[in-house]
Amino acid sequence: MKDYAETIGFLGQWGRFQQIVFFSLVATIMPNGFGAFTLVFLTDTPSHHCLVSGINLTEDWRKSVIPIREVDGKRELSRCSRYRLDVVRNLSAQGYIPGMDVNLTDLEEEGCVDGWSYSKDIYESTIVSEFDLVCSNQWKQPLTSTVFFVGVLLGSFFSGQLSDRYGRKPVLFAALALQTVFTFAQVFSGSWIMFLIILFINGLGQMSNFVAALVLGSEVLTGKVRVLYSSLGTCLGFAIGYMILPLLAYFLRDWKSLSLALSLPCVAYIPFWWLMPESPRWLLSQGRVEEAEAIIRTAAKWNKVQAPRIIFEDCGVKKMQTHSKEFTMIVGYYSLSFNTAQLHENPYISCFISAVVEIPAYISSWLALLYLPRRLSVILTLVFGAVPLYLIQLVPDDLSNLSLVLEMLGKYSITTGSSLMFAYTAELYPTVLRNTATGISNTVSRIGSCIAPLLLSLGMYYKYLPHIILGTLAVVAAFAALFLPESFKKPLPETIEQMHRRESPYPTTKNKC
């Protein structure tokens, strides 16, 4: 009895059916690219200082009412304090000149009791300027991103189980609908708390459709096309969405307009419901042989080949339970990606550079999946990612371009490793538990994305502390990868027994469908 890939071998690997599935699934992943990093722009903090309005001051005092601070060797206006307005008003009325008649350092300061004035040189508005997430409320800014990724974490966990129970296709489209509706709903947030709740629900669908699409494609496609899809296809879809984000953000500099624009493209995926098949592997695992055969017969018509009278004979898989191994490389990926606003004076250029770096990373991942053992590939990418993160602290301040190159090298390596892990994880587990196991592994990795915004905030204590921590985590993860099983050039397991048998040093009978 032949295994699944051999059973449907008469379809070929790259007919019309596979092409439609391949490109449709890649298209459904694009919203993840711009959805995951929208917060780079939505939560960025514009230059700001205390609001001073509605009082009669001389021009000299109006220019001097905000104290000057030295930050990283540069003099700039204080962001969170001003000189007491009642004192300044009296001195101005009496004709005193600041800096000549009055020593400004002797004046008492007060907080921004009237609010803040935000620069509009880069953004018309962000949620930081909308809800005043600065100064004493600055902690809310990284927390916003963390809450989003907590939603992503929970979505990854539950979507995997739902997908194994109800199918890949329903969960994929449910997650897309969730993203669309709640990205649109963000526009109507009247407070930070309301925005946070909607953002959390949005996060539930953010990675869920990626995992469902990854597994669906991995199960429908076979051979080198499956490897191409699992590595290069899915990740390029993500990268294209990522590159679209800074282009939209450049022209839509108000956070509400940007959110609205990002919610609309998902409506175009409604017709995909009639193009996309359910996974025949999953249907077989549920004992729904007739439905699986119907999909393969439709595929045969699309590919213009003749299907045998009986396609699947005595095909069924036993449902069992297993435990998943936990992988994490995402903390490095999201930390370096969310740090893009700091790489260049123009955050739109920074974000685009960070997105473009992903293209060669995904191509490298694809080549590694084709020609190198999985375990070796993961270890090498982690080690190569750690080295530039350690070196960046040795770069002089006047060589900022070299720092940018090192950080992008680290991003390139970590992104390559992250892409490898998505495909690697899907290869390790049997069909009956593949989506659950992939979802659980993805859930664990989302812990990294949850702490990434908080990790970046450590830079206020020591500029390179986040890079040192990320480099250390990469080295530790490389050591842990030594204990992972190998799946290179091995067929996808259909049952728990096949998964264990694949690692056995003793010869076994041939895998069955």
XYZ file of C-alpha atoms in Angstrom:
513
model
C 0.000 0.000 0.000
C 1.424 3.381 -1.021
C 1.758 6.429 1.194
C -0.382 9.545 0.597
C 2.072 11.359 -1.696
C 2.444 8.272 -3.892
C -1.311 7.688 -3.903
C -2.016 11.103 -5.443
C 1.136 11.046 -7.554
C -0.970 10.817 -10.730
C -1.925 14.484 -10.190
C 1.640 15.649 -10.662
C 3.170 18.322 -8.412
C 2.530 21.554 -10.326
C -0.736 21.380 -12.220
C -3.497 23.972 -12.331
C -4.934 22.682 -9.038
C -1.652 23.046 -7.148
C -0.999 26.464 -8.681
C -4.383 27.790 -7.535
C -3.909 26.406 -4.032
C -0.320 27.707 -3.845
C -0.978 31.298 -4.909
C -4.348 31.581 -3.132
C -2.823 30.535 0.180
C 0.167 32.856 -0.310
C -2.276 35.726 -0.918
C -4.183 34.978 2.313
C -0.935 35.327 4.272
C -0.188 38.864 3.043
C -2.431 40.535 5.704
C -0.227 38.961 8.381
C 2.737 40.901 7.033
C 1.193 44.334 7.425
C -0.994 43.352 10.384
C 1.880 42.106 12.541
C 3.899 45.321 12.203
C 1.204 47.986 11.991
C 2.041 48.799 15.587
C 5.478 50.024 14.450
C 3.630 53.105 13.185
C 0.526 53.090 15.375
C 2.523 53.087 18.614
C 5.493 55.214 17.569
C 6.086 58.229 19.790
C 6.286 61.607 18.004
C 8.485 64.369 19.373
C 6.531 66.203 22.045
C 6.691 68.738 24.852
C 4.319 70.344 27.321
C 1.468 72.295 25.802
C 1.651 76.049 26.437
C -1.328 77.973 25.114
C -3.802 80.637 26.045
C -1.406 82.809 28.049
C 0.173 86.178 27.283
C 3.976 85.804 27.146
C 6.733 87.692 25.381
C 8.368 85.888 22.474
C 11.550 85.259 24.501
C 9.630 83.664 27.370
C 7.468 81.609 25.015
C 10.647 80.124 23.556
C 12.150 79.512 26.997
C 9.190 78.134 28.959
C 10.216 74.533 28.151
C 13.473 73.434 29.850
C 16.360 72.147 27.737
C 17.604 68.614 28.441
C 20.640 66.741 27.131
C 19.667 63.313 25.743
C 22.348 61.039 24.238
C 24.640 64.026 23.840
C 21.980 66.143 22.121
C 20.132 69.142 23.524
C 16.357 68.956 23.154
C 13.194 70.316 24.753
C 12.022 68.532 27.890
C 9.249 66.105 27.070
C 7.577 65.936 30.446
C 8.039 69.244 32.256
C 7.868 73.009 31.875
C 8.665 75.986 34.078
C 5.758 76.992 36.328
C 3.479 79.094 34.183
C 2.344 81.405 36.960
C 5.986 82.316 37.718
C 6.863 82.681 34.036
C 3.784 84.843 33.445
C 4.798 87.262 36.232
C 8.404 87.484 35.035
C 7.232 88.113 31.476
C 4.800 90.813 32.602
C 7.599 92.563 34.534
C 9.802 92.725 31.450
C 12.537 90.344 32.601
C 14.554 88.642 29.848
C 15.190 84.900 30.257
C 18.876 83.948 30.422
C 19.923 87.542 31.090
C 17.832 88.874 33.970
C 16.707 85.431 35.145
C 18.736 82.235 35.556
C 16.383 79.621 34.127
C 17.913 76.762 36.137
C 16.681 78.476 39.312
C 13.035 78.333 38.227
C 10.675 75.700 39.598
C 9.312 73.154 37.132
C 5.937 71.463 36.852
C 4.479 68.594 34.829
C 2.494 68.879 31.624
C -0.759 69.655 33.420
C -2.374 71.055 30.246
C -1.363 68.163 28.012
C 1.236 67.910 25.285
C 2.038 69.373 21.916
C 3.063 66.689 19.393
C 5.217 67.192 16.319
C 3.508 66.439 13.022
C 6.713 66.300 10.986
C 6.386 62.512 10.586
C 2.892 61.543 11.767
C -0.426 63.319 11.751
C -1.351 61.171 14.729
C -0.561 57.872 16.441
C -2.304 56.203 19.355
C 0.460 57.693 21.520
C -0.587 61.226 20.606
C -4.282 60.256 20.525
C -4.335 58.880 24.088
C -1.271 60.700 25.546
C 0.812 57.563 26.177
C 3.849 59.573 27.277
C 5.665 60.553 30.465
C 3.836 58.972 33.430
C 1.759 56.946 30.952
C 4.738 55.870 28.840
C 4.463 52.298 30.191
C 1.226 51.913 28.247
C 3.041 52.150 24.911
C 5.039 48.857 25.120
C 2.126 47.239 26.971
C -0.076 47.912 23.943
C 2.136 45.757 21.733
C 2.394 43.095 24.432
C -1.397 42.810 24.747
C -1.651 42.380 20.971
C 0.832 39.515 21.037
C -0.914 37.906 24.002
C -3.935 37.769 21.690
C -1.704 36.260 18.987
C -0.437 33.702 21.516
C -3.915 32.583 22.561
C -5.125 32.590 18.960
C -2.239 30.329 17.932
C -3.054 27.907 20.731
C -6.806 27.607 20.223
C -6.776 27.829 16.420
C -4.549 24.764 16.231
C -6.997 22.674 18.223
C -10.004 24.077 16.371
C -8.334 23.373 13.035
C -7.630 19.752 13.946
C -11.241 19.367 15.042
C -13.205 21.335 12.446
C -10.779 21.528 9.534
C -8.080 23.806 8.156
C -10.287 25.778 5.784
C -12.973 27.033 8.235
C -10.353 28.220 10.727
C -8.369 29.968 7.987
C -11.349 32.031 6.835
C -12.648 32.632 10.365
C -9.256 34.101 11.295
C -9.264 36.332 8.192
C -12.749 37.586 9.092
C -11.637 38.301 12.661
C -8.685 40.349 11.418
C -10.818 42.322 8.989
C -13.642 43.208 11.365
C -11.515 44.204 14.344
C -8.874 46.102 12.364
C -11.782 48.182 11.066
C -13.265 48.475 14.580
C -10.015 49.962 15.937
C -10.827 53.183 14.123
C -13.762 53.809 16.476
C -11.810 53.408 19.723
C -12.708 56.212 22.098
C -10.115 55.377 24.742
C -6.886 53.472 25.192
C -8.682 50.680 27.081
C -11.219 50.283 24.269
C -8.400 50.222 21.699
C -6.560 47.613 23.781
C -9.567 45.288 23.939
C -10.189 45.498 20.187
C -6.467 45.045 19.485
C -6.395 41.916 21.652
C -9.301 40.367 19.710
C -7.591 41.351 16.464
C -4.493 39.509 17.676
C -6.497 36.302 18.103
C -6.829 36.064 14.322
C -3.443 37.511 13.400
C -1.283 34.363 13.379
C -4.149 31.857 13.357
C -4.699 32.179 9.624
C -0.939 31.925 8.993
C -0.732 28.613 10.858
C -3.883 27.264 9.177
C -2.633 28.330 5.725
C 0.816 26.859 6.393
C -0.583 23.485 7.426
C -3.244 23.414 4.683
C -0.638 24.021 1.998
C 1.787 21.534 3.557
C -0.894 18.842 3.424
C -2.350 19.563 -0.024
C 0.957 20.074 -1.857
C 3.611 17.394 -2.226
C 7.318 16.962 -2.999
C 9.486 19.978 -3.786
C 6.410 22.166 -4.250
C 5.490 21.535 -0.602
C 8.995 22.568 0.498
C 8.804 25.634 -1.761
C 5.451 26.620 -0.281
C 6.330 25.929 3.375
C 9.494 27.988 3.219
C 9.584 30.492 0.392
C 5.893 30.771 -0.552
C 4.343 31.504 2.832
C 7.157 33.741 3.950
C 7.276 35.754 0.736
C 3.549 36.363 1.119
C 4.281 37.656 4.606
C 7.206 39.791 3.354
C 5.148 41.348 0.553
C 2.517 42.393 3.085
C 5.303 43.716 5.302
C 6.711 45.836 2.433
C 3.259 47.195 1.585
C 2.885 48.530 5.134
C 5.468 51.385 5.015
C 4.197 52.447 1.585
C 0.647 52.789 2.904
C 1.846 54.375 6.147
C 3.859 56.964 4.199
C 0.740 58.241 2.432
C -1.669 57.686 5.348
C 0.012 59.296 8.323
C -3.050 59.328 10.538
C -3.400 56.087 12.537
C -7.132 55.807 11.902
C -6.764 56.160 8.142
C -4.001 53.559 8.133
C -6.094 51.083 10.155
C -9.039 51.577 7.828
C -6.904 51.034 4.719
C -5.391 47.837 6.140
C -8.796 46.347 6.947
C -10.245 46.637 3.432
C -8.008 44.255 1.406
C -9.201 41.231 3.384
C -12.667 41.604 1.841
C -11.100 40.480 -1.469
C -10.567 37.006 0.002
C -14.281 36.141 0.115
C -14.234 34.449 -3.354
C -11.295 32.324 -2.208
C -13.719 30.205 -0.176
C -14.903 28.568 -3.393
C -11.370 28.113 -4.752
C -9.729 26.662 -1.661
C -10.144 22.943 -0.887
C -10.134 21.348 2.530
C -7.058 19.252 3.291
C -7.583 15.691 1.932
C -5.084 14.439 4.519
C -7.197 15.927 7.314
C -10.398 14.484 5.827
C -8.775 11.040 5.727
C -7.686 11.429 9.353
C -11.362 11.992 10.204
C -12.494 8.954 8.210
C -14.172 11.141 5.557
C -12.724 9.208 2.623
C -15.452 10.088 0.105
C -14.921 13.837 0.627
C -11.173 13.442 0.265
C -11.620 11.490 -2.965
C -14.043 14.123 -4.308
C -11.366 16.826 -3.830
C -8.707 14.726 -5.559
C -11.069 13.970 -8.457
C -11.755 17.707 -8.843
C -7.997 18.292 -8.794
C -7.596 15.643 -11.510
C -10.114 17.485 -13.716
C -8.320 20.809 -13.169
C -4.992 19.164 -14.006
C -6.549 17.302 -16.964
C -5.423 13.855 -15.803
C -7.361 10.637 -15.290
C -8.033 9.596 -11.686
C -8.146 5.881 -10.802
C -11.528 4.338 -9.951
C -10.533 3.942 -6.286
C -8.030 6.490 -4.991
C -7.822 5.769 -1.269
C -8.243 2.169 -0.225
C -8.419 1.321 3.492
C -7.039 4.727 4.355
C -7.581 5.816 7.909
C -5.499 7.116 10.740
C -5.879 6.447 14.378
C -6.421 9.424 16.634
C -3.957 9.581 19.472
C -2.441 12.214 21.690
C 1.102 13.465 21.820
C 3.131 16.223 23.345
C 4.767 18.921 21.270
C 8.302 20.166 21.618
C 8.539 23.887 22.284
C 10.492 26.073 19.887
C 11.253 29.746 20.164
C 13.128 32.112 17.872
C 10.422 34.733 17.596
C 11.660 37.016 20.386
C 14.692 37.926 18.254
C 12.648 38.341 15.099
C 10.059 40.684 16.590
C 12.550 42.625 18.700
C 14.676 43.420 15.657
C 11.591 44.122 13.520
C 9.969 46.462 16.049
C 13.274 48.263 16.484
C 13.063 49.416 12.863
C 11.738 52.847 13.832
C 15.106 53.511 15.504
C 17.329 52.404 12.603
C 16.902 55.509 10.459
C 15.633 59.029 11.006
C 12.773 58.202 8.666
C 10.705 55.315 10.141
C 9.154 54.547 6.738
C 12.586 53.875 5.244
C 13.542 51.872 8.341
C 10.494 49.658 8.064
C 10.983 49.119 4.342
C 14.655 48.161 4.823
C 13.653 45.697 7.528
C 11.017 44.195 5.212
C 13.342 43.945 2.205
C 15.927 42.065 4.294
C 13.363 39.285 4.681
C 13.425 38.440 0.948
C 17.021 37.076 0.858
C 16.388 35.492 4.264
C 13.425 33.511 2.956
C 15.304 32.510 -0.193
C 18.147 31.263 2.019
C 15.637 29.345 4.117
C 14.188 27.701 1.010
C 17.622 26.648 -0.235
C 18.520 25.313 3.206
C 15.317 23.261 3.307
C 16.146 21.792 -0.093
C 19.761 20.855 0.523
C 20.670 20.932 4.231
C 19.555 18.928 7.291
C 16.981 20.825 9.329
C 18.815 20.647 12.633
C 22.114 21.919 11.183
C 20.335 24.762 9.373
C 18.618 25.991 12.539
C 21.827 25.897 14.590
C 23.831 27.788 11.953
C 21.248 30.560 11.573
C 21.077 31.056 15.337
C 24.842 31.277 15.737
C 25.260 33.590 12.734
C 22.445 35.743 14.114
C 24.078 36.069 17.536
C 27.497 37.258 16.297
C 26.452 40.653 14.796
C 24.201 41.340 17.802
C 27.211 41.027 20.078
C 29.462 43.069 17.771
C 27.079 46.010 17.414
C 28.013 47.396 20.848
C 31.648 47.798 19.688
C 30.734 50.140 16.820
C 31.600 53.839 17.412
C 28.670 56.257 17.489
C 29.857 58.029 14.334
C 29.562 54.798 12.303
C 25.791 54.482 12.493
C 25.599 52.866 9.043
C 27.811 50.007 10.270
C 25.438 49.495 13.211
C 22.558 49.364 10.739
C 24.374 46.725 8.651
C 25.112 44.567 11.719
C 21.546 44.762 12.965
C 20.228 43.846 9.526
C 22.644 40.882 9.375
C 21.225 39.737 12.691
C 17.697 40.246 11.352
C 18.584 38.301 8.192
C 19.867 35.293 10.151
C 17.043 35.256 12.702
C 14.424 35.632 9.950
C 15.988 32.725 8.047
C 15.807 30.620 11.199
C 12.210 31.609 11.920
C 11.174 30.618 8.402
C 12.978 27.290 8.775
C 11.167 26.593 12.030
C 7.698 27.052 10.517
C 8.393 24.421 7.876
C 10.384 22.199 10.269
C 7.585 22.123 12.838
C 4.972 21.150 10.239
C 7.183 18.230 9.153
C 7.597 16.734 12.622
C 4.010 15.950 13.533
C 1.387 13.528 12.141
C -1.677 14.688 10.222
C -4.149 14.119 13.078
C -2.246 16.546 15.302
C -0.246 18.659 12.872
C -2.256 21.856 13.236
C -2.591 21.479 17.014
C 1.121 20.773 17.405
C 2.093 23.594 15.056
C -0.310 25.891 16.917
C 1.105 24.941 20.320
C 4.688 25.423 19.130
C 3.638 28.735 17.623
C 1.938 29.638 20.905
C 5.157 29.072 22.827
C 7.059 31.158 20.289
C 4.500 33.966 20.730
C 5.742 34.344 24.305
C 8.828 35.769 22.650
C 6.782 38.274 20.647
C 4.925 39.274 23.820
C 8.136 40.206 25.639
C 9.806 41.796 22.581
C 8.318 45.312 23.166
C 9.294 45.148 26.854
C 12.753 43.885 25.946
C 13.295 46.855 23.643
C 12.348 49.236 26.458
C 15.431 48.018 28.388
C 17.436 50.120 25.964
C 16.659 53.172 28.092
C 18.975 51.744 30.789
C 21.753 50.603 28.442
C 21.493 51.152 24.709
C 22.819 47.732 23.717
C 21.231 45.641 26.458
C 18.462 44.315 24.142
C 21.084 43.217 21.587
C 23.135 41.400 24.237
C 20.062 39.582 25.556
C 18.958 38.607 22.032
C 22.425 37.306 21.165
C 22.534 35.245 24.346
C 19.089 33.776 23.701
C 20.192 32.810 20.190
C 23.239 30.934 21.533
C 21.127 29.091 24.131
C 18.545 28.171 21.483
C 21.301 26.871 19.176
C 22.418 24.496 21.930
C 18.816 23.359 22.532
C 18.385 22.647 18.801
C 20.942 19.831 19.112
C 18.216 17.734 20.739
C 15.606 18.162 17.967
C 14.732 15.188 15.699
C 15.716 15.296 12.032
C 13.065 15.376 9.262
C 15.200 16.079 6.178
C 14.119 14.004 3.126
C 11.541 12.083 5.160
C 7.796 11.824 4.277
C 5.204 13.600 6.377
C 3.944 11.190 9.065
C 0.230 10.389 9.011
C 0.016 8.659 12.430
C 1.730 8.838 15.791
C 3.259 5.432 15.094
C 4.800 6.690 11.865
C 6.209 9.719 13.643
C 7.987 7.529 16.206
C 8.949 4.897 13.627
C 10.604 7.569 11.500
C 13.112 8.194 14.296
C 13.702 4.501 14.978
C 17.163 3.102 14.056
C 15.551 -0.211 13.080
C 14.030 -0.932 9.667
C 10.259 -0.720 9.448
C 7.526 -1.415 6.960
C 6.645 1.284 4.506
C 4.429 4.125 5.650
C 0.824 3.731 4.691
C -1.712 6.333 3.771
